[in-house]
Coordinates of C-alpha atoms in Angstrom, one line a residue:
Chain A
M1 CA 147.1 181.8 76.1
S2 CA 143.7 183.3 76.9
Y3 CA 140.8 181.0 77.4
D4 CA 139.2 182.2 74.2
S5 CA 142.2 181.3 72.0
Y6 CA 141.2 177.6 72.5
P7 CA 138.2 176.4 70.5
A8 CA 135.0 176.7 72.5
P9 CA 134.0 173.3 73.9
A10 CA 130.7 173.6 72.1
D11 CA 132.5 174.0 68.8
V12 CA 134.5 170.8 69.1
E13 CA 133.6 168.4 66.2
A14 CA 136.4 165.9 66.2
V15 CA 138.6 164.4 68.9
G16 CA 142.0 162.7 68.5
C17 CA 142.6 159.5 70.4
V18 CA 146.2 158.5 70.7
G19 CA 146.5 155.0 72.2
I20 CA 143.4 153.0 71.8
G21 CA 143.7 150.1 74.2
T22 CA 141.2 149.5 77.0
I23 CA 141.3 153.1 78.2
G24 CA 141.8 155.0 74.9
G25 CA 139.3 152.7 73.2
G26 CA 136.8 153.3 75.9
W27 CA 137.3 157.1 75.5
A28 CA 136.8 156.7 71.7
A29 CA 133.5 154.9 72.3
Y30 CA 132.4 157.6 74.6
F31 CA 133.4 160.5 72.2
L32 CA 131.5 158.7 69.4
S33 CA 128.4 158.3 71.6
R34 CA 128.5 162.1 72.2
G35 CA 128.4 162.6 68.5
Y36 CA 132.0 163.4 67.8
R37 CA 134.2 162.2 64.9
V38 CA 137.2 160.3 66.3
E39 CA 140.6 160.2 64.7
A40 CA 142.7 157.5 66.2
W41 CA 146.2 156.2 66.2
D42 CA 148.0 153.3 68.0
P43 CA 151.3 151.6 67.1
S44 CA 149.9 148.2 67.9
P45 CA 149.3 146.1 64.7
D46 CA 145.9 144.8 65.8
A47 CA 144.7 148.1 67.3
E48 CA 142.0 148.8 64.7
P49 CA 140.1 145.4 65.0
K50 CA 140.4 145.6 68.8
L51 CA 139.0 149.1 68.8
R52 CA 136.1 148.1 66.5
R53 CA 135.3 145.2 68.9
L54 CA 135.5 147.4 71.9
I55 CA 133.2 150.0 70.4
E56 CA 130.7 147.3 69.3
A57 CA 130.7 145.9 72.8
A58 CA 130.2 149.2 74.4
W59 CA 127.5 150.6 72.0
P60 CA 124.4 148.9 73.5
A61 CA 125.3 150.4 76.9
L62 CA 125.9 153.8 75.4
T63 CA 122.7 153.6 73.4
E64 CA 120.8 152.8 76.7
L65 CA 122.4 155.8 78.3
G66 CA 121.3 158.0 75.4
L67 CA 123.2 158.9 72.2
A68 CA 123.8 162.4 71.0
D69 CA 122.3 163.5 67.7
G70 CA 124.2 162.0 64.8
A71 CA 126.3 159.7 67.0
S72 CA 127.5 156.7 65.1
P73 CA 130.0 153.8 66.0
D74 CA 131.3 154.1 62.5
N75 CA 132.4 157.7 62.9
V76 CA 136.0 156.7 63.6
R77 CA 139.1 156.5 61.5
V78 CA 142.3 154.7 62.5
H79 CA 145.4 156.3 61.0
A80 CA 148.7 154.7 60.0
E81 CA 150.7 157.6 61.5
L82 CA 150.3 159.7 64.6
P83 CA 149.8 163.1 62.8
G84 CA 146.6 161.9 61.1
A85 CA 145.0 161.5 64.6
V86 CA 145.9 164.9 66.0
R87 CA 145.3 167.2 62.9
N88 CA 141.8 168.6 62.1
V89 CA 140.6 167.8 65.6
Q90 CA 139.8 170.2 68.4
F91 CA 141.0 168.1 71.3
V92 CA 143.4 165.1 71.8
Q93 CA 143.1 162.4 74.5
E94 CA 146.4 160.5 75.0
S95 CA 146.0 157.0 76.5
A96 CA 149.4 155.3 76.1
P97 CA 150.7 152.7 78.5
E98 CA 151.9 153.9 81.8
V99 CA 155.6 154.2 81.0
L100 CA 157.1 157.6 81.7
D101 CA 159.6 157.8 78.9
L102 CA 157.0 156.7 76.4
K103 CA 154.5 159.3 77.7
R104 CA 157.1 162.1 77.6
S105 CA 158.1 161.4 74.0
L106 CA 154.6 160.7 72.8
L107 CA 153.3 164.0 74.3
A108 CA 156.2 165.8 72.6
D109 CA 155.2 164.2 69.3
I110 CA 151.5 165.0 69.7
D111 CA 152.4 168.6 70.6
A112 CA 154.6 168.9 67.6
A113 CA 151.9 167.7 65.2
A114 CA 148.7 169.1 66.6
D115 CA 147.2 172.5 65.9
P116 CA 148.8 174.8 68.4
T117 CA 145.5 176.2 69.7
I118 CA 144.1 172.9 71.0
V119 CA 144.3 171.3 74.4
V120 CA 145.8 167.8 74.9
G121 CA 144.6 165.6 77.8
S122 CA 146.5 162.6 79.2
S123 CA 144.7 159.6 80.7
T124 CA 147.7 158.9 83.0
S125 CA 146.7 157.4 86.3
G126 CA 150.0 158.0 88.0
Y127 CA 152.4 160.5 86.5
S128 CA 152.3 164.2 86.9
M129 CA 152.1 166.5 83.9
T130 CA 155.3 168.2 85.2
E131 CA 157.1 164.9 84.7
M132 CA 155.5 164.1 81.4
S133 CA 155.7 167.4 79.6
G134 CA 159.4 167.9 79.8
D135 CA 160.1 167.1 76.2
A136 CA 157.2 169.1 74.7
A137 CA 157.8 172.4 72.9
S138 CA 154.6 173.9 74.1
P139 CA 153.7 172.3 77.4
G140 CA 151.2 175.0 78.2
R141 CA 148.3 173.1 76.6
L142 CA 149.2 169.7 78.2
V143 CA 146.7 168.7 80.9
V144 CA 146.0 165.5 82.9
G145 CA 142.4 164.2 82.2
H146 CA 142.4 161.0 84.3
P147 CA 139.3 158.7 83.6
F148 CA 138.2 155.6 85.4
N149 CA 137.7 152.2 83.8
P150 CA 135.5 151.9 81.8
P151 CA 135.8 155.5 80.6
Y152 CA 132.5 155.2 78.6
L153 CA 130.5 154.5 81.8
I154 CA 132.3 156.0 84.9
P155 CA 131.6 159.7 85.0
L156 CA 134.7 160.8 87.0
V157 CA 137.5 162.7 85.3
E158 CA 140.3 164.3 87.4
V159 CA 141.8 167.4 85.7
V160 CA 145.1 168.9 86.8
G161 CA 148.0 170.7 85.1
G162 CA 151.7 170.6 85.5
D163 CA 154.2 173.3 86.5
R164 CA 154.3 174.6 82.9
T165 CA 150.6 174.1 82.1
D166 CA 148.6 177.2 81.2
P167 CA 145.9 177.6 83.9
E168 CA 143.5 178.5 81.1
A169 CA 144.1 175.1 79.5
V170 CA 143.2 173.4 82.8
R171 CA 140.1 175.5 82.9
W172 CA 139.3 174.7 79.3
A173 CA 139.8 170.9 79.9
A174 CA 137.5 171.0 82.9
D175 CA 134.8 172.8 80.9
W176 CA 135.2 170.4 78.0
Y177 CA 134.9 167.2 80.0
D178 CA 131.9 168.8 81.8
H179 CA 130.4 169.7 78.4
I180 CA 130.5 166.1 77.3
G181 CA 128.8 164.9 80.4
K182 CA 131.6 163.9 82.7
S183 CA 131.8 164.6 86.5
V184 CA 135.0 166.7 86.7
I185 CA 137.2 167.2 89.7
A186 CA 139.7 170.1 88.8
M187 CA 142.6 170.0 91.2
D188 CA 144.7 173.1 91.8
R189 CA 147.9 171.2 92.6
E190 CA 149.6 168.0 91.5
V191 CA 149.2 165.2 94.1
P192 CA 150.6 161.7 93.3
G193 CA 147.7 159.5 92.5
F194 CA 145.3 162.5 92.2
I195 CA 142.3 162.0 94.6
A196 CA 140.3 158.9 93.7
N197 CA 143.3 156.7 93.2
R198 CA 144.8 157.8 96.5
L199 CA 141.7 156.8 98.3
Q200 CA 141.3 153.5 96.3
E201 CA 145.0 152.8 96.8
A202 CA 144.8 153.2 100.6
L203 CA 142.0 150.7 100.7
W204 CA 143.9 148.3 98.3
R205 CA 147.1 148.5 100.3
E206 CA 145.3 147.8 103.6
A207 CA 143.6 144.8 101.9
L208 CA 147.0 143.5 100.6
H209 CA 148.4 143.8 104.2
M210 CA 145.5 141.9 105.6
I211 CA 145.9 139.1 103.0
D212 CA 149.6 139.1 103.5
S213 CA 149.3 138.6 107.3
G214 CA 146.5 136.1 107.1
E215 CA 143.9 138.5 108.6
A216 CA 141.5 138.2 105.7
T217 CA 141.0 136.3 102.4
V218 CA 140.5 137.8 99.0
D219 CA 136.8 136.8 99.1
Q220 CA 136.3 138.3 102.6
I221 CA 137.9 141.6 101.4
D222 CA 135.6 141.8 98.4
R223 CA 132.5 140.8 100.3
A224 CA 133.3 143.2 103.1
I225 CA 133.0 146.0 100.5
T226 CA 130.2 144.7 98.1
D227 CA 127.9 143.7 100.9
G228 CA 128.9 146.4 103.4
P229 CA 130.1 150.0 102.9
G230 CA 130.3 149.6 99.1
L231 CA 126.5 149.6 98.9
R232 CA 126.4 153.2 100.3
W233 CA 129.3 154.7 98.3
P234 CA 127.6 155.2 94.9
V235 CA 125.0 157.4 96.6
Q236 CA 127.0 159.0 99.4
G237 CA 130.8 159.2 99.6
P238 CA 132.9 158.5 102.7
M239 CA 132.4 162.0 104.1
L240 CA 128.6 162.2 103.8
T241 CA 128.4 158.5 105.0
F242 CA 130.1 159.6 108.3
H243 CA 127.9 162.7 108.4
L244 CA 125.0 160.3 108.7
A245 CA 126.8 158.2 111.3
G246 CA 126.7 161.3 113.5
G247 CA 122.9 161.1 113.7
E248 CA 121.0 164.4 113.9
G249 CA 124.2 166.1 115.0
G250 CA 125.9 165.1 111.7
M251 CA 129.6 165.3 111.1
A252 CA 130.2 167.7 114.1
H253 CA 128.8 165.1 116.5
M254 CA 130.7 162.3 114.7
L255 CA 134.1 164.0 115.0
D256 CA 133.5 165.4 118.5
H257 CA 132.4 162.0 119.9
F258 CA 134.3 159.5 117.7
G259 CA 137.4 161.6 117.0
P260 CA 139.5 159.6 119.5
S261 CA 138.9 156.5 117.4
L262 CA 141.4 158.0 114.9
K263 CA 144.1 156.9 117.4
S264 CA 142.8 153.3 117.3
P265 CA 144.9 150.7 115.4
W266 CA 142.0 150.1 113.0
T267 CA 144.1 150.3 109.9
R268 CA 147.9 150.5 109.3
L269 CA 147.5 154.1 108.3
D270 CA 147.8 156.7 111.1
A271 CA 145.3 159.5 110.9
P272 CA 146.2 163.2 111.0
E273 CA 145.8 165.1 114.3
L274 CA 142.2 166.2 114.5
T275 CA 142.9 169.9 115.0
S276 CA 140.0 172.3 115.3
E277 CA 140.8 173.6 111.8
L278 CA 140.5 170.2 110.3
R279 CA 137.4 169.4 112.3
D280 CA 135.7 172.7 111.2
A281 CA 136.7 172.2 107.6
V282 CA 135.2 168.7 107.5
V283 CA 132.0 169.8 109.2
A284 CA 131.6 172.8 106.9
G285 CA 132.3 170.6 103.8
C286 CA 129.6 168.1 104.9
D287 CA 127.1 170.9 105.6
D288 CA 127.8 172.4 102.2
E289 CA 127.4 169.1 100.5
A290 CA 124.2 168.2 102.3
G291 CA 122.8 171.6 101.3
D292 CA 119.1 171.8 102.0
R293 CA 118.8 168.1 102.5
S294 CA 118.0 167.2 106.1
V295 CA 119.6 164.2 107.8
A296 CA 116.2 162.5 107.3
D297 CA 116.3 163.4 103.6
L298 CA 119.7 161.9 103.3
I299 CA 118.7 158.8 105.1
A300 CA 115.7 158.3 102.8
E301 CA 117.9 158.8 99.8
R302 CA 120.5 156.4 101.0
D303 CA 118.0 153.7 102.0
A304 CA 116.2 153.9 98.7
A305 CA 119.5 153.7 96.8
I306 CA 120.7 150.7 98.9
I307 CA 117.5 148.8 98.2
A308 CA 117.4 149.6 94.5
I309 CA 121.2 148.8 94.1
Q310 CA 120.8 145.4 95.7
R311 CA 117.8 144.6 93.6
V312 CA 119.6 145.7 90.4
I313 CA 122.6 143.6 91.1
S314 CA 120.7 140.4 92.1
G315 CA 118.6 140.9 88.9
I316 CA 121.8 141.1 86.8
R317 CA 123.2 138.0 88.5
E318 CA 120.0 136.0 88.0
A319 CA 119.8 137.0 84.3
A320 CA 123.4 135.8 83.8
Chain B
M1 CA 129.5 123.6 124.6
S2 CA 128.6 121.4 121.7
Y3 CA 126.9 123.1 118.7
D4 CA 123.7 121.2 119.4
S5 CA 123.3 122.5 122.9
Y6 CA 122.4 125.9 121.4
P7 CA 118.9 126.3 120.1
A8 CA 118.8 125.5 116.3
P9 CA 118.8 128.7 114.3
A10 CA 115.6 127.6 112.7
D11 CA 113.9 127.2 116.1
V12 CA 114.6 130.8 117.2
E13 CA 111.3 132.5 117.8
A14 CA 112.3 135.6 119.8
V15 CA 115.3 137.8 120.0
G16 CA 116.5 140.2 122.7
C17 CA 117.7 143.6 121.7
V18 CA 119.7 145.3 124.4
G19 CA 120.3 148.9 123.4
I20 CA 117.9 150.2 120.8
G21 CA 119.4 153.4 119.4
T22 CA 120.2 153.7 115.7
I23 CA 122.0 150.3 115.5
G24 CA 120.0 148.3 118.0
G25 CA 116.7 149.8 116.8
G26 CA 117.8 148.9 113.2
W27 CA 118.4 145.3 114.3
A28 CA 115.0 145.2 116.0
A29 CA 113.3 146.3 112.8
Y30 CA 115.2 143.7 110.8
F31 CA 114.4 140.9 113.3
L32 CA 110.7 141.9 113.2
S33 CA 110.7 141.8 109.4
R34 CA 112.1 138.3 109.5
G35 CA 109.0 137.3 111.7
Y36 CA 110.7 137.2 115.1
R37 CA 109.3 138.5 118.3
V38 CA 111.6 141.2 119.8
E39 CA 112.1 141.8 123.5
A40 CA 113.9 145.1 124.0
W41 CA 115.5 147.1 126.7
D42 CA 117.4 150.4 126.8
P43 CA 118.1 152.7 129.8
S44 CA 117.3 155.9 127.8
P45 CA 113.9 157.4 129.0
D46 CA 112.6 158.0 125.4
A47 CA 113.9 154.7 124.0
E48 CA 110.5 153.2 123.3
P49 CA 109.0 156.1 121.2
K50 CA 112.2 156.4 119.3
L51 CA 112.2 152.7 118.6
R52 CA 108.6 152.8 117.4
R53 CA 109.4 155.7 115.1
L54 CA 112.5 153.9 113.7
I55 CA 110.5 150.7 113.0
E56 CA 107.7 152.7 111.4
A57 CA 110.3 154.6 109.2
A58 CA 112.0 151.3 108.2
W59 CA 108.9 149.2 107.6
P60 CA 108.1 150.4 104.0
A61 CA 111.7 149.5 102.9
L62 CA 111.5 146.1 104.7
T63 CA 108.1 145.4 103.2
E64 CA 109.5 146.2 99.7
L65 CA 112.4 143.7 100.4
G66 CA 109.8 141.1 101.4
L67 CA 108.5 140.3 104.9
A68 CA 108.6 136.8 106.5
D69 CA 105.3 135.1 107.2
G70 CA 103.7 136.6 110.3
A71 CA 106.1 139.6 110.4
S72 CA 104.6 142.6 112.2
P73 CA 106.1 145.9 113.4
D74 CA 104.0 145.5 116.5
N75 CA 105.7 142.3 117.6
V76 CA 108.0 144.1 119.9
R77 CA 107.9 144.8 123.7
V78 CA 110.1 147.3 125.5
H79 CA 110.9 146.2 129.0
A80 CA 111.5 148.4 132.1
E81 CA 114.4 146.2 133.2
L82 CA 117.2 144.3 131.3
P83 CA 116.2 140.8 132.3
G84 CA 112.9 141.1 130.6
A85 CA 114.7 141.5 127.3
V86 CA 117.0 138.5 127.6
R87 CA 114.7 135.8 129.0
N88 CA 112.5 133.6 126.9
V89 CA 114.5 134.6 123.8
Q90 CA 116.8 132.3 121.8
F91 CA 119.4 135.0 120.9
V92 CA 120.4 138.4 122.2
Q93 CA 121.9 141.3 120.2
E94 CA 123.7 143.9 122.3
S95 CA 124.0 147.3 120.7
A96 CA 125.1 149.7 123.5
P97 CA 127.2 152.8 122.9
E98 CA 130.9 152.2 122.2
V99 CA 132.2 152.6 125.7
L100 CA 134.3 149.7 126.8
D101 CA 133.4 149.7 130.5
L102 CA 129.8 150.0 129.7
K103 CA 130.0 147.1 127.2
R104 CA 131.9 144.9 129.7
S105 CA 129.4 145.4 132.5
L106 CA 126.4 145.2 130.3
L107 CA 127.6 141.9 128.7
A108 CA 128.2 140.5 132.2
D109 CA 124.6 141.5 133.2
I110 CA 123.1 140.0 130.0
D111 CA 125.1 136.8 130.6
A112 CA 123.9 136.7 134.2
A113 CA 120.2 137.1 133.2
A114 CA 119.9 135.1 129.9
D115 CA 119.2 131.4 129.5
P116 CA 122.7 129.8 129.7
T117 CA 122.2 127.9 126.4
I118 CA 121.8 130.9 124.1
V119 CA 124.4 133.0 122.2
V120 CA 124.8 136.7 122.7
G121 CA 126.0 138.8 119.8
S122 CA 127.6 142.3 120.3
S123 CA 127.2 145.0 117.6
T124 CA 130.6 146.6 118.6
S125 CA 132.4 148.2 115.8
G126 CA 135.7 148.5 117.5
Y127 CA 136.3 146.4 120.6
S128 CA 137.4 142.8 120.7
M129 CA 135.3 140.3 122.6
T130 CA 138.4 139.4 124.5
E131 CA 138.4 143.0 126.0
M132 CA 134.6 143.1 126.4
S133 CA 133.9 139.7 128.0
G134 CA 136.3 140.1 131.0
D135 CA 133.5 140.5 133.6
A136 CA 131.1 137.8 132.3
A137 CA 130.7 134.5 134.1
S138 CA 130.2 132.5 131.0
P139 CA 132.1 134.3 128.2
G140 CA 132.0 131.2 126.0
R141 CA 128.7 132.3 124.4
L142 CA 129.7 135.9 123.8
V143 CA 130.4 136.7 120.1
V144 CA 130.9 139.8 118.1
G145 CA 128.2 140.2 115.4
H146 CA 129.1 143.5 113.8
P147 CA 126.5 145.1 111.5
F148 CA 126.6 148.1 109.2
N149 CA 124.3 151.0 109.3
P150 CA 121.5 150.7 108.6
P151 CA 121.4 147.1 109.9
Y152 CA 118.0 146.5 108.4
L153 CA 119.4 147.1 104.8
I154 CA 123.1 146.4 104.7
P155 CA 123.6 142.6 104.5
L156 CA 127.1 142.4 106.0
V157 CA 127.7 141.0 109.5
E158 CA 131.2 140.3 110.7
V159 CA 131.4 137.5 113.2
V160 CA 134.4 136.8 115.5
G161 CA 134.9 135.4 119.0
G162 CA 137.3 136.4 121.8
D163 CA 140.0 134.4 123.5
R164 CA 137.4 132.8 125.8
T165 CA 134.6 132.4 123.2
D166 CA 133.4 128.8 122.5
P167 CA 134.3 128.2 118.7
E168 CA 130.9 126.5 118.5
A169 CA 129.2 129.7 119.6
V170 CA 131.0 131.5 116.8
R171 CA 129.8 128.9 114.3
W172 CA 126.3 129.1 115.7
A173 CA 126.3 132.9 115.3
A174 CA 127.5 132.7 111.7
D175 CA 124.8 130.1 111.0
W176 CA 122.1 132.2 112.7
Y177 CA 122.9 135.5 110.8
D178 CA 123.1 133.5 107.6
H179 CA 119.7 131.9 108.4
I180 CA 118.1 135.3 108.7
G181 CA 119.5 136.5 105.4
K182 CA 122.7 138.3 106.3
S183 CA 126.0 138.1 104.4
V184 CA 128.3 136.7 107.0
I185 CA 132.1 137.0 107.3
A186 CA 133.3 134.7 110.0
M187 CA 136.8 135.7 111.1
D188 CA 139.1 133.1 112.7
R189 CA 141.0 135.7 114.7
E190 CA 140.5 139.1 116.3
V191 CA 141.8 142.0 114.2
P192 CA 141.2 145.6 115.4
G193 CA 138.4 147.1 113.2
F194 CA 137.6 143.6 111.8
I195 CA 137.7 143.7 108.0
A196 CA 135.3 146.2 106.5
N197 CA 136.0 148.9 109.0
R198 CA 139.8 148.6 108.5
L199 CA 139.3 149.1 104.7
Q200 CA 136.8 151.9 105.2
E201 CA 139.1 153.5 107.9
A202 CA 142.1 153.4 105.6
L203 CA 140.2 155.4 103.0
W204 CA 138.7 157.8 105.6
R205 CA 142.1 158.5 107.1
E206 CA 143.7 159.2 103.7
A207 CA 140.8 161.5 103.0
L208 CA 141.3 163.4 106.3
H209 CA 145.0 163.7 105.5
M210 CA 144.1 165.2 102.1
I211 CA 141.7 167.7 103.5
D212 CA 144.2 168.5 106.3
S213 CA 146.9 169.3 103.8
G214 CA 144.7 171.2 101.4
E215 CA 145.1 168.5 98.7
A216 CA 141.3 167.9 98.3
T217 CA 138.0 169.3 99.6
V218 CA 135.2 167.3 101.3
D219 CA 133.1 167.6 98.1
Q220 CA 136.0 166.4 95.9
I221 CA 136.6 163.4 98.2
D222 CA 133.0 162.3 98.1
R223 CA 132.6 162.9 94.4
A224 CA 135.8 161.0 93.7
I225 CA 134.1 158.0 95.2
T226 CA 130.4 158.4 94.2
D227 CA 131.2 159.2 90.6
G228 CA 134.3 157.0 90.3
P229 CA 135.3 153.7 91.9
G230 CA 132.3 153.7 94.3
L231 CA 130.1 152.9 91.3
R232 CA 132.0 149.6 90.8
W233 CA 132.2 148.5 94.4
P234 CA 128.6 147.3 95.1
V235 CA 129.0 144.8 92.3
Q236 CA 132.8 143.9 92.4
G237 CA 135.0 144.6 95.4
P238 CA 138.5 146.0 95.3
M239 CA 140.1 142.7 94.5
L240 CA 137.9 141.7 91.6
T241 CA 138.0 145.3 90.3
F242 CA 141.8 145.0 89.9
H243 CA 141.3 141.5 88.5
L244 CA 139.5 143.3 85.6
A245 CA 142.1 146.0 85.4
G246 CA 144.5 143.2 84.4
G247 CA 142.5 142.6 81.2
E248 CA 142.4 139.1 79.9
G249 CA 145.4 138.2 82.1
G250 CA 143.4 139.1 85.2
M251 CA 145.0 139.7 88.6
A252 CA 148.2 137.8 87.6
H253 CA 148.9 140.3 84.8
M254 CA 147.9 143.2 87.1
L255 CA 150.3 142.3 89.9
D256 CA 153.2 141.2 87.5
H257 CA 153.0 144.5 85.5
F258 CA 151.7 147.1 88.0
G259 CA 153.2 145.6 91.2
P260 CA 156.0 148.2 91.2
S261 CA 153.4 150.9 91.6
L262 CA 152.9 149.6 95.2
K263 CA 156.1 151.6 95.9
S264 CA 154.6 154.8 94.5
P265 CA 153.7 157.5 96.9
W266 CA 150.0 157.3 95.9
T267 CA 148.8 157.2 99.4
R268 CA 150.3 157.7 102.8
L269 CA 150.0 154.0 103.5
D270 CA 153.0 151.9 102.4
A271 CA 152.1 148.6 100.8
P272 CA 153.4 145.2 101.9
E273 CA 156.3 143.6 100.0
L274 CA 154.8 141.8 97.0
T275 CA 156.3 138.4 97.7
S276 CA 155.5 135.5 95.4
E277 CA 153.4 134.0 98.2
L278 CA 151.3 137.2 98.5
R279 CA 151.1 137.4 94.7
D280 CA 149.9 133.8 94.4
A281 CA 147.4 134.1 97.2
V282 CA 145.8 137.2 95.6
V283 CA 145.7 135.6 92.2
A284 CA 144.2 132.4 93.5
G285 CA 141.7 134.2 95.5
C286 CA 140.5 136.2 92.5
D287 CA 140.3 133.1 90.3
D288 CA 138.2 131.4 93.0
E289 CA 135.9 134.4 93.3
A290 CA 135.5 134.7 89.5
G291 CA 134.6 131.0 89.4
D292 CA 133.3 130.1 86.0
R293 CA 132.7 133.7 85.0
S294 CA 135.1 134.8 82.2
V295 CA 136.6 138.3 82.2
A296 CA 134.0 139.2 79.5
D297 CA 131.2 137.9 81.8
L298 CA 132.6 140.0 84.7
I299 CA 132.9 143.1 82.4
A300 CA 129.3 142.6 81.2
E301 CA 128.1 142.3 84.8
R302 CA 130.0 145.3 86.0
D303 CA 128.8 147.5 83.1
A304 CA 125.2 146.5 83.5
A305 CA 125.4 147.3 87.2
I306 CA 127.1 150.7 86.7
I307 CA 124.4 151.8 84.2
A308 CA 121.6 150.6 86.4
I309 CA 123.1 152.0 89.6
Q310 CA 123.5 155.4 88.0
R311 CA 119.9 155.3 86.7
V312 CA 118.6 154.3 90.1
I313 CA 120.4 157.1 91.9
S314 CA 119.4 159.8 89.4
G315 CA 115.8 158.6 89.6
I316 CA 115.8 158.9 93.4
R317 CA 117.4 162.3 93.3
E318 CA 114.8 163.5 90.7
A319 CA 111.9 162.2 92.8
A320 CA 113.2 164.0 95.9

């Protein structure tokens, strides 16, 4: 389909939420805070009271972040049957449990009941849309829109289509999530675990190995992150962090001088060969990201953030 | 040696800093802010003006964090020869470049010149003290005290001895860093990369693989962390994060239900076998860490931190 045959993101008024547990309910709270009407469905018998409690618990935070005009926590209806949640909406977010057969049949059901011109996003954290869309009659509008917990606070959404997804639907989903204030990463190919979960999973698996072999305790793993590199990561990701580790020479200096450490047994994961192509791609990417910020600017930004973050967290702990 | 033959941490008045580049200079700034006299040495001809600039740049942040009584940025002397920096001090922090032969010979020289009753900490991020202490006459007092950049802001210090290190010297170093306000992880065995760098390195290597294979760009890697899981990590490390991902059932539910995903190709690093021993150790560790905080308490703490962290960072970016 052409991009324009989907409703314009700015014209969306209602969103369907299929599956309203922790993730789907978090999405519902977020959509409500952005001023949308939410039509929801979940087969669980206590889904509605749970959803109301989740929205109530999230609302003070969402209010603090700033509500859209007309936003109301009451602007949600929980339907007895699936079709009620996917008709008369301009987008559907599916957040069912991570069970492939369930996702396949549910996406086929959503596809069968929803207006054919709207895009359907799946919150899956692990399956590819190629795997999940196999039973759907019109898989072209089925897209992964992978959030992070809690979806009403963490900005990141990873967007990627499957083999049969319409590239315009992927583009539409990226625009839509961006329109509602999310930080969108649109991937041009399916990679198991997408991007953030691959990175997170590498760290998690190394941590499990260390605990398994008695090299570290649970508490040491967590403190190694919260009191160490974790303090830098909300402000500068792993690449820009190492750009600064290179001093004035930035990532180029870092890779040229510390590249051999990639052969060190510092983790169970072997590194790729540091070819000149890889080296140049990493350096160029960091230079692009730094933009017109000098190394001194980046250091000032990092230091101010580290101080403020520590202060924020100790304030929250003292208040508790 | 017995613990008491080292100077009591509370009695330390002066610290020697050998190597005063980015890391050693950052340590010097931190020691000064805690009210210590710093005696420094570095073979580089422009070491002193660089150190003065680094201290000057760091001082506003250190002032904001709170200075100890009598702390002054001027309380530092840069010596022409190594011995001047390691005599009449009660602790020495070595922060030379990461070159094994250099570290070995420098630690031997420090050991030969310093008062025999004091502990010497090395900032090495990669070598074991067993490798580095081979040329020293009294390796018993040589300990790794690995900081994170910038050492004047990031609390974490990893402490570990080598084969010939006196366990009481390791204990002393842990107490000393704790005394000056650091968050100390004392390891009971040498592991290449210690703990935090192993975790950070696993993430970094997976990122390099993804860039190398065209699966992600530098900007996508960084944004996947800064706008995603990185927002949770300063407040709750990777283990406690997944404790919350298990809902009310915590880490036990998480491992029992999502354990099979450890076999998924979500990163290039294979996970360990999830034995019942590993499962129980991880669950117990998370329960210990959570202490008397319920899942609801931990969620409230996480959410408050995520909101405040995002606000802090956007404030800093707008001000710049």
